[in-house]
Short mmCIF file of N, CA, C and O in Angstrom, two decimals:
data_model
loop_
_atom_site.label_atom_id
_atom_site.label_comp_id
_atom_site.label_asym_id
_atom_site.label_seq_id
_atom_site.Cartn_x
_atom_site.Cartn_y
_atom_site.Cartn_z
N MET Y 1 5.03 -16.30 -29.67
CA MET Y 1 4.96 -16.24 -28.23
C MET Y 1 5.93 -15.17 -27.73
O MET Y 1 7.05 -15.06 -28.20
N SER Y 2 5.50 -14.39 -26.77
CA SER Y 2 6.35 -13.32 -26.24
C SER Y 2 7.30 -13.87 -25.18
O SER Y 2 7.05 -14.92 -24.58
N THR Y 3 8.37 -13.15 -24.96
CA THR Y 3 9.31 -13.55 -23.93
C THR Y 3 8.94 -12.88 -22.61
O THR Y 3 8.37 -11.79 -22.59
N VAL Y 4 9.25 -13.53 -21.53
CA VAL Y 4 8.96 -13.01 -20.21
C VAL Y 4 10.16 -12.19 -19.75
O VAL Y 4 11.30 -12.66 -19.81
N GLN Y 5 9.89 -10.98 -19.32
CA GLN Y 5 10.97 -10.09 -18.88
C GLN Y 5 11.32 -10.39 -17.43
O GLN Y 5 10.45 -10.51 -16.58
N ASP Y 6 12.60 -10.54 -17.17
CA ASP Y 6 13.09 -10.77 -15.81
C ASP Y 6 13.44 -9.43 -15.17
O ASP Y 6 13.65 -8.44 -15.86
N TYR Y 7 13.46 -9.40 -13.85
CA TYR Y 7 13.95 -8.22 -13.15
C TYR Y 7 14.95 -8.70 -12.13
O TYR Y 7 14.86 -9.81 -11.62
N ALA Y 8 15.91 -7.86 -11.84
CA ALA Y 8 16.99 -8.25 -10.93
C ALA Y 8 16.54 -8.07 -9.49
O ALA Y 8 16.68 -7.01 -8.90
N SER Y 9 15.99 -9.10 -8.91
CA SER Y 9 15.55 -9.07 -7.51
C SER Y 9 16.40 -10.06 -6.74
O SER Y 9 16.45 -11.24 -7.09
N ARG Y 10 17.06 -9.58 -5.71
CA ARG Y 10 17.95 -10.42 -4.93
C ARG Y 10 17.72 -10.18 -3.44
O ARG Y 10 17.47 -9.05 -3.02
N LEU Y 11 17.85 -11.25 -2.65
CA LEU Y 11 17.72 -11.11 -1.20
C LEU Y 11 18.78 -10.17 -0.65
O LEU Y 11 18.55 -9.45 0.32
N SER Y 12 19.94 -10.15 -1.27
CA SER Y 12 21.03 -9.30 -0.79
C SER Y 12 20.81 -7.82 -1.09
O SER Y 12 21.52 -6.98 -0.57
N ASP Y 13 19.82 -7.50 -1.94
CA ASP Y 13 19.55 -6.11 -2.31
C ASP Y 13 18.11 -5.75 -1.96
O ASP Y 13 17.20 -5.95 -2.78
N PRO Y 14 17.87 -5.23 -0.74
CA PRO Y 14 16.50 -4.91 -0.33
C PRO Y 14 15.79 -3.94 -1.28
O PRO Y 14 14.59 -4.00 -1.44
N GLY Y 15 16.53 -3.06 -1.93
CA GLY Y 15 15.92 -2.11 -2.85
C GLY Y 15 15.35 -2.75 -4.10
O GLY Y 15 14.55 -2.14 -4.80
N SER Y 16 15.77 -3.97 -4.41
CA SER Y 16 15.31 -4.63 -5.63
C SER Y 16 14.02 -5.42 -5.42
O SER Y 16 13.43 -5.88 -6.38
N ARG Y 17 13.60 -5.58 -4.19
CA ARG Y 17 12.43 -6.42 -3.90
C ARG Y 17 11.14 -5.71 -4.31
O ARG Y 17 10.97 -4.53 -4.11
N LYS Y 18 10.23 -6.48 -4.89
CA LYS Y 18 8.95 -5.96 -5.33
C LYS Y 18 7.89 -6.24 -4.27
O LYS Y 18 7.92 -7.28 -3.62
N MET Y 19 6.95 -5.30 -4.12
CA MET Y 19 5.88 -5.46 -3.13
C MET Y 19 4.55 -5.16 -3.79
O MET Y 19 4.05 -4.05 -3.74
N GLY Y 20 3.99 -6.14 -4.46
CA GLY Y 20 2.68 -5.98 -5.08
C GLY Y 20 2.77 -5.57 -6.53
O GLY Y 20 3.82 -5.18 -7.05
N THR Y 21 1.65 -5.65 -7.19
CA THR Y 21 1.57 -5.40 -8.63
C THR Y 21 2.05 -4.01 -9.01
O THR Y 21 2.77 -3.84 -9.98
N PHE Y 22 1.66 -2.99 -8.25
CA PHE Y 22 2.01 -1.63 -8.62
C PHE Y 22 3.51 -1.35 -8.51
O PHE Y 22 4.00 -0.39 -9.07
N SER Y 23 4.25 -2.19 -7.78
CA SER Y 23 5.68 -1.94 -7.61
C SER Y 23 6.46 -2.19 -8.90
O SER Y 23 7.63 -1.83 -8.99
N TYR Y 24 5.84 -2.80 -9.90
CA TYR Y 24 6.51 -3.01 -11.18
C TYR Y 24 6.36 -1.79 -12.09
O TYR Y 24 6.94 -1.74 -13.15
N LEU Y 25 5.56 -0.84 -11.66
CA LEU Y 25 5.31 0.38 -12.44
C LEU Y 25 6.09 1.54 -11.84
O LEU Y 25 6.53 1.47 -10.69
N PRO Y 26 6.22 2.63 -12.56
CA PRO Y 26 6.83 3.82 -11.96
C PRO Y 26 5.99 4.29 -10.77
O PRO Y 26 4.80 3.98 -10.69
N PRO Y 27 6.59 5.02 -9.82
CA PRO Y 27 5.81 5.51 -8.68
C PRO Y 27 4.59 6.30 -9.15
O PRO Y 27 4.62 7.00 -10.15
N MET Y 28 3.49 6.15 -8.41
CA MET Y 28 2.25 6.84 -8.76
C MET Y 28 2.33 8.31 -8.37
O MET Y 28 2.90 8.66 -7.33
N SER Y 29 1.74 9.15 -9.19
CA SER Y 29 1.63 10.58 -8.87
C SER Y 29 0.52 10.75 -7.84
O SER Y 29 -0.31 9.85 -7.64
N PRO Y 30 0.46 11.92 -7.18
CA PRO Y 30 -0.65 12.16 -6.25
C PRO Y 30 -2.02 11.99 -6.91
O PRO Y 30 -2.95 11.47 -6.28
N GLN Y 31 -2.15 12.39 -8.16
CA GLN Y 31 -3.43 12.24 -8.86
C GLN Y 31 -3.77 10.75 -9.08
O GLN Y 31 -4.94 10.35 -8.97
N GLN Y 32 -2.76 9.95 -9.39
CA GLN Y 32 -3.00 8.52 -9.58
C GLN Y 32 -3.36 7.83 -8.27
O GLN Y 32 -4.22 6.95 -8.26
N ILE Y 33 -2.73 8.24 -7.18
CA ILE Y 33 -3.08 7.69 -5.87
C ILE Y 33 -4.52 8.05 -5.54
O ILE Y 33 -5.30 7.22 -5.08
N ARG Y 34 -4.89 9.30 -5.80
CA ARG Y 34 -6.26 9.76 -5.55
C ARG Y 34 -7.26 8.90 -6.36
O ARG Y 34 -8.31 8.50 -5.84
N LYS Y 35 -6.93 8.59 -7.61
CA LYS Y 35 -7.81 7.77 -8.44
C LYS Y 35 -7.96 6.35 -7.87
O LYS Y 35 -9.03 5.76 -7.94
N GLN Y 36 -6.87 5.81 -7.34
CA GLN Y 36 -6.94 4.47 -6.75
C GLN Y 36 -7.85 4.47 -5.52
O GLN Y 36 -8.65 3.55 -5.32
N ILE Y 37 -7.71 5.50 -4.68
CA ILE Y 37 -8.56 5.60 -3.49
C ILE Y 37 -10.02 5.77 -3.92
O ILE Y 37 -10.92 5.15 -3.36
N ASP Y 38 -10.25 6.61 -4.93
CA ASP Y 38 -11.61 6.82 -5.43
C ASP Y 38 -12.20 5.50 -5.92
O ASP Y 38 -13.36 5.19 -5.63
N TRP Y 39 -11.42 4.71 -6.64
CA TRP Y 39 -11.91 3.42 -7.13
C TRP Y 39 -12.29 2.52 -5.96
O TRP Y 39 -13.32 1.86 -5.98
N ILE Y 40 -11.45 2.50 -4.92
CA ILE Y 40 -11.72 1.66 -3.75
C ILE Y 40 -13.04 2.06 -3.10
O ILE Y 40 -13.90 1.21 -2.84
N VAL Y 41 -13.22 3.35 -2.83
CA VAL Y 41 -14.44 3.77 -2.12
C VAL Y 41 -15.68 3.70 -3.02
O VAL Y 41 -16.77 3.41 -2.54
N GLN Y 42 -15.52 3.97 -4.32
CA GLN Y 42 -16.67 3.88 -5.23
C GLN Y 42 -17.19 2.45 -5.37
O GLN Y 42 -18.36 2.23 -5.68
N ASN Y 43 -16.31 1.48 -5.15
CA ASN Y 43 -16.72 0.08 -5.21
C ASN Y 43 -17.19 -0.46 -3.86
O ASN Y 43 -17.42 -1.65 -3.71
N GLY Y 44 -17.30 0.43 -2.87
CA GLY Y 44 -17.81 0.03 -1.57
C GLY Y 44 -16.81 -0.71 -0.70
O GLY Y 44 -17.19 -1.32 0.29
N TRP Y 45 -15.55 -0.66 -1.07
CA TRP Y 45 -14.54 -1.33 -0.27
C TRP Y 45 -14.10 -0.41 0.87
O TRP Y 45 -14.22 0.81 0.79
N ASN Y 46 -13.59 -1.01 1.93
CA ASN Y 46 -13.15 -0.25 3.10
C ASN Y 46 -11.65 -0.02 3.05
O ASN Y 46 -10.88 -0.97 3.04
N PRO Y 47 -11.22 1.25 3.05
CA PRO Y 47 -9.79 1.54 3.06
C PRO Y 47 -9.18 1.22 4.43
O PRO Y 47 -9.83 1.38 5.46
N ALA Y 48 -7.95 0.78 4.41
CA ALA Y 48 -7.19 0.56 5.63
C ALA Y 48 -5.73 0.87 5.31
O ALA Y 48 -5.31 0.81 4.16
N ILE Y 49 -4.98 1.20 6.35
CA ILE Y 49 -3.57 1.58 6.17
C ILE Y 49 -2.71 0.70 7.07
O ILE Y 49 -3.05 0.48 8.23
N GLU Y 50 -1.60 0.21 6.52
CA GLU Y 50 -0.64 -0.59 7.27
C GLU Y 50 0.76 -0.05 7.02
O GLU Y 50 1.00 0.62 6.01
N HIS Y 51 1.67 -0.35 7.95
CA HIS Y 51 3.06 0.07 7.79
C HIS Y 51 3.98 -0.97 8.41
O HIS Y 51 3.56 -1.78 9.24
N VAL Y 52 5.24 -0.96 7.97
CA VAL Y 52 6.22 -1.91 8.49
C VAL Y 52 7.62 -1.38 8.18
O VAL Y 52 7.82 -0.63 7.22
N GLU Y 53 8.59 -1.81 8.98
CA GLU Y 53 9.99 -1.49 8.71
C GLU Y 53 10.41 -2.22 7.43
O GLU Y 53 10.00 -3.35 7.20
N PRO Y 54 11.23 -1.58 6.60
CA PRO Y 54 11.62 -2.21 5.33
C PRO Y 54 12.23 -3.60 5.49
O PRO Y 54 11.98 -4.48 4.67
N GLN Y 55 13.01 -3.81 6.54
CA GLN Y 55 13.64 -5.12 6.71
C GLN Y 55 12.64 -6.23 7.05
O GLN Y 55 12.96 -7.40 6.95
N HIS Y 56 11.40 -5.85 7.41
CA HIS Y 56 10.37 -6.84 7.72
C HIS Y 56 9.25 -6.86 6.69
O HIS Y 56 8.21 -7.49 6.91
N ALA Y 57 9.42 -6.18 5.58
CA ALA Y 57 8.35 -6.04 4.59
C ALA Y 57 7.91 -7.37 3.98
O ALA Y 57 6.77 -7.50 3.56
N MET Y 58 8.80 -8.33 3.93
CA MET Y 58 8.44 -9.61 3.31
C MET Y 58 7.73 -10.55 4.27
O MET Y 58 7.28 -11.61 3.87
N HIS Y 59 7.61 -10.16 5.53
CA HIS Y 59 6.86 -10.96 6.49
C HIS Y 59 5.38 -10.74 6.24
O HIS Y 59 4.97 -9.74 5.64
N SER Y 60 4.55 -11.63 6.69
CA SER Y 60 3.12 -11.49 6.43
C SER Y 60 2.45 -10.49 7.37
O SER Y 60 1.34 -10.06 7.10
N TYR Y 61 3.10 -10.11 8.45
CA TYR Y 61 2.47 -9.20 9.41
C TYR Y 61 2.98 -7.78 9.23
O TYR Y 61 4.17 -7.52 9.32
N TRP Y 62 2.08 -6.86 8.95
CA TRP Y 62 2.35 -5.43 8.93
C TRP Y 62 1.53 -4.81 10.05
O TRP Y 62 0.49 -5.32 10.43
N TYR Y 63 2.00 -3.68 10.59
CA TYR Y 63 1.26 -3.00 11.66
C TYR Y 63 0.07 -2.24 11.06
O TYR Y 63 0.22 -1.56 10.06
N MET Y 64 -1.07 -2.35 11.72
CA MET Y 64 -2.23 -1.60 11.25
C MET Y 64 -2.18 -0.19 11.81
O MET Y 64 -1.88 0.02 12.98
N TRP Y 65 -2.45 0.79 10.95
CA TRP Y 65 -2.54 2.19 11.37
C TRP Y 65 -4.00 2.45 11.69
O TRP Y 65 -4.85 2.50 10.80
N LYS Y 66 -4.31 2.57 12.96
CA LYS Y 66 -5.69 2.74 13.42
C LYS Y 66 -6.55 1.57 12.94
O LYS Y 66 -6.04 0.53 12.56
N LEU Y 67 -7.85 1.74 12.96
CA LEU Y 67 -8.76 0.70 12.48
C LEU Y 67 -9.06 0.93 11.00
O LEU Y 67 -8.90 2.04 10.50
N PRO Y 68 -9.52 -0.11 10.28
CA PRO Y 68 -9.95 0.14 8.90
C PRO Y 68 -11.02 1.23 8.89
O PRO Y 68 -11.79 1.39 9.83
N MET Y 69 -11.09 1.97 7.81
CA MET Y 69 -12.02 3.09 7.70
C MET Y 69 -13.34 2.60 7.10
O MET Y 69 -13.68 2.88 5.95
N PHE Y 70 -14.09 1.86 7.91
CA PHE Y 70 -15.34 1.24 7.47
C PHE Y 70 -16.31 2.28 6.93
O PHE Y 70 -16.66 3.23 7.60
N GLY Y 71 -16.71 2.13 5.67
CA GLY Y 71 -17.69 3.00 5.06
C GLY Y 71 -17.18 4.37 4.67
O GLY Y 71 -17.97 5.22 4.23
N GLU Y 72 -15.89 4.61 4.80
CA GLU Y 72 -15.35 5.95 4.48
C GLU Y 72 -15.38 6.20 2.97
O GLU Y 72 -14.98 5.35 2.19
N THR Y 73 -15.87 7.38 2.60
CA THR Y 73 -15.91 7.75 1.18
C THR Y 73 -15.18 9.05 0.89
O THR Y 73 -15.09 9.46 -0.26
N ASP Y 74 -14.63 9.69 1.92
CA ASP Y 74 -13.93 10.96 1.76
C ASP Y 74 -12.47 10.68 1.38
O ASP Y 74 -11.67 10.24 2.22
N ILE Y 75 -12.14 10.90 0.13
CA ILE Y 75 -10.79 10.61 -0.39
C ILE Y 75 -9.75 11.45 0.35
O ILE Y 75 -8.66 10.96 0.68
N ASP Y 76 -10.07 12.70 0.63
CA ASP Y 76 -9.12 13.58 1.33
C ASP Y 76 -8.80 13.07 2.73
O ASP Y 76 -7.67 13.19 3.19
N LEU Y 77 -9.78 12.48 3.40
CA LEU Y 77 -9.53 11.92 4.73
C LEU Y 77 -8.60 10.71 4.64
O LEU Y 77 -7.68 10.57 5.46
N VAL Y 78 -8.79 9.87 3.65
CA VAL Y 78 -7.91 8.71 3.46
C VAL Y 78 -6.49 9.19 3.15
O VAL Y 78 -5.51 8.68 3.74
N LEU Y 79 -6.36 10.18 2.27
CA LEU Y 79 -5.04 10.74 1.96
C LEU Y 79 -4.38 11.34 3.20
O LEU Y 79 -3.18 11.17 3.42
N ALA Y 80 -5.17 12.02 4.03
CA ALA Y 80 -4.64 12.62 5.27
C ALA Y 80 -4.14 11.54 6.22
O ALA Y 80 -3.10 11.71 6.87
N GLU Y 81 -4.85 10.43 6.31
CA GLU Y 81 -4.41 9.33 7.19
C GLU Y 81 -3.15 8.66 6.65
O GLU Y 81 -2.27 8.27 7.42
N LEU Y 82 -3.05 8.52 5.33
CA LEU Y 82 -1.82 7.97 4.74
C LEU Y 82 -0.63 8.86 5.08
O LEU Y 82 0.43 8.38 5.49
N GLU Y 83 -0.82 10.17 4.95
CA GLU Y 83 0.25 11.13 5.26
C GLU Y 83 0.59 11.10 6.75
O GLU Y 83 1.76 11.15 7.12
N ALA Y 84 -0.43 11.01 7.61
CA ALA Y 84 -0.19 10.97 9.06
C ALA Y 84 0.60 9.72 9.44
O ALA Y 84 1.51 9.78 10.27
N CYS Y 85 0.27 8.59 8.83
CA CYS Y 85 1.01 7.36 9.10
C CYS Y 85 2.46 7.50 8.65
O CYS Y 85 3.39 7.10 9.35
N HIS Y 86 2.65 8.10 7.48
CA HIS Y 86 4.00 8.30 6.95
C HIS Y 86 4.81 9.25 7.85
O HIS Y 86 5.99 9.00 8.12
N ARG Y 87 4.19 10.32 8.32
CA ARG Y 87 4.88 11.26 9.22
C ARG Y 87 5.26 10.60 10.54
O ARG Y 87 6.32 10.83 11.08
N ALA Y 88 4.37 9.76 11.07
CA ALA Y 88 4.62 9.09 12.34
C ALA Y 88 5.65 7.96 12.21
O ALA Y 88 6.29 7.59 13.19
N ASN Y 89 5.80 7.43 11.00
CA ASN Y 89 6.71 6.30 10.75
C ASN Y 89 7.50 6.58 9.48
O ASN Y 89 7.35 5.88 8.46
N PRO Y 90 8.36 7.61 9.48
CA PRO Y 90 9.00 8.07 8.24
C PRO Y 90 9.89 7.05 7.55
O PRO Y 90 10.07 7.11 6.34
N GLY Y 91 10.45 6.10 8.26
CA GLY Y 91 11.33 5.12 7.65
C GLY Y 91 10.62 3.86 7.19
O GLY Y 91 11.23 2.97 6.61
N ASN Y 92 9.32 3.77 7.43
CA ASN Y 92 8.57 2.55 7.12
C ASN Y 92 7.90 2.60 5.76
O ASN Y 92 7.61 3.67 5.24
N HIS Y 93 7.63 1.41 5.22
CA HIS Y 93 6.75 1.30 4.07
C HIS Y 93 5.33 1.54 4.57
O HIS Y 93 4.97 1.08 5.66
N VAL Y 94 4.53 2.25 3.80
CA VAL Y 94 3.13 2.50 4.15
C VAL Y 94 2.29 2.03 2.97
O VAL Y 94 2.53 2.44 1.84
N ARG Y 95 1.33 1.16 3.25
CA ARG Y 95 0.49 0.68 2.16
C ARG Y 95 -0.99 0.91 2.43
O ARG Y 95 -1.43 0.95 3.58
N LEU Y 96 -1.72 1.06 1.34
CA LEU Y 96 -3.16 1.22 1.37
C LEU Y 96 -3.79 -0.11 0.99
O LEU Y 96 -3.38 -0.75 0.02
N ILE Y 97 -4.78 -0.52 1.76
CA ILE Y 97 -5.52 -1.76 1.52
C ILE Y 97 -6.96 -1.39 1.21
O ILE Y 97 -7.51 -0.47 1.80
N GLY Y 98 -7.58 -2.10 0.31
CA GLY Y 98 -9.02 -1.98 0.06
C GLY Y 98 -9.67 -3.32 0.39
O GLY Y 98 -9.42 -4.30 -0.30
N TYR Y 99 -10.44 -3.35 1.48
CA TYR Y 99 -11.10 -4.60 1.88
C TYR Y 99 -12.44 -4.74 1.17
O TYR Y 99 -13.30 -3.87 1.26
N ASP Y 100 -12.62 -5.85 0.49
CA ASP Y 100 -13.85 -6.16 -0.23
C ASP Y 100 -14.79 -6.89 0.72
O ASP Y 100 -14.51 -8.02 1.13
N ASN Y 101 -15.91 -6.25 1.08
CA ASN Y 101 -16.86 -6.86 2.01
C ASN Y 101 -17.48 -8.14 1.46
O ASN Y 101 -17.74 -9.08 2.21
N PHE Y 102 -17.73 -8.17 0.15
CA PHE Y 102 -18.41 -9.31 -0.44
C PHE Y 102 -17.55 -10.57 -0.35
O PHE Y 102 -18.00 -11.61 0.09
N SER Y 103 -16.30 -10.48 -0.80
CA SER Y 103 -15.43 -11.67 -0.76
C SER Y 103 -14.70 -11.80 0.57
O SER Y 103 -14.02 -12.79 0.79
N GLN Y 104 -14.83 -10.79 1.43
CA GLN Y 104 -14.18 -10.76 2.74
C GLN Y 104 -12.68 -11.01 2.62
O GLN Y 104 -12.09 -11.85 3.29
N SER Y 105 -12.07 -10.24 1.72
CA SER Y 105 -10.64 -10.35 1.50
C SER Y 105 -10.10 -9.01 1.03
O SER Y 105 -10.86 -8.07 0.78
N GLN Y 106 -8.79 -8.92 0.89
CA GLN Y 106 -8.19 -7.72 0.33
C GLN Y 106 -8.44 -7.70 -1.17
O GLN Y 106 -8.04 -8.61 -1.88
N GLY Y 107 -9.08 -6.65 -1.62
CA GLY Y 107 -9.32 -6.51 -3.05
C GLY Y 107 -8.25 -5.67 -3.71
O GLY Y 107 -8.03 -5.75 -4.91
N ALA Y 108 -7.58 -4.84 -2.91
CA ALA Y 108 -6.52 -3.97 -3.43
C ALA Y 108 -5.47 -3.81 -2.34
O ALA Y 108 -5.79 -3.79 -1.15
N SER Y 109 -4.24 -3.69 -2.76
CA SER Y 109 -3.14 -3.46 -1.82
C SER Y 109 -2.00 -2.81 -2.60
O SER Y 109 -1.58 -3.34 -3.63
N MET Y 110 -1.55 -1.65 -2.13
CA MET Y 110 -0.47 -0.95 -2.82
C MET Y 110 0.36 -0.15 -1.85
O MET Y 110 -0.17 0.45 -0.92
N VAL Y 111 1.67 -0.18 -2.04
CA VAL Y 111 2.58 0.61 -1.21
C VAL Y 111 2.52 2.05 -1.73
O VAL Y 111 2.79 2.30 -2.89
N ILE Y 112 2.18 2.96 -0.83
CA ILE Y 112 2.08 4.38 -1.19
C ILE Y 112 3.39 5.11 -0.88
O ILE Y 112 3.85 5.92 -1.65
N TYR Y 113 3.97 4.79 0.27
CA TYR Y 113 5.27 5.38 0.65
C TYR Y 113 6.24 4.21 0.87
O TYR Y 113 5.93 3.27 1.58
N ARG Y 114 7.40 4.31 0.27
CA ARG Y 114 8.41 3.27 0.45
C ARG Y 114 9.49 3.80 1.38
O ARG Y 114 10.07 4.86 1.14
N GLY Y 115 9.73 3.05 2.47
CA GLY Y 115 10.75 3.44 3.45
C GLY Y 115 12.14 3.08 2.99
O GLY Y 115 12.35 2.51 1.92
N ARG Y 116 13.11 3.42 3.80
CA ARG Y 116 14.51 3.14 3.50
C ARG Y 116 15.00 1.98 4.38
O ARG Y 116 14.78 1.98 5.57
N ALA Y 117 15.66 1.01 3.76
CA ALA Y 117 16.23 -0.11 4.52
C ALA Y 117 17.34 0.39 5.40
O ALA Y 117 18.13 1.25 5.02
N VAL Y 118 17.41 -0.18 6.60
CA VAL Y 118 18.44 0.23 7.57
C VAL Y 118 19.64 -0.67 7.45
O VAL Y 118 19.58 -1.81 7.17
#
């Protein structure tokens, strides 16, 4: 049986908190982010973008950046909207959501830009 690896996550250290599965991996390169967006749109899911101040990241409510991009398949447009959200909210976490129409739930969620705690 393998051992389970622990990570040092503490409430007193906002930088140690994990936000989703991808946060346990090294930061994604632009090419890897592009592949994730491609997977979302190729599976017919709707991309959406949310952002929040780092001190509120553990709350269930994040601000929506515009409306979800229903039916969008242009990866460059999704990347441009992620960048626009990050530019407009430079200190905030920015995440990409993939809404699955069939199960009517989030099928994917990943933080693309990580803000700085104040």
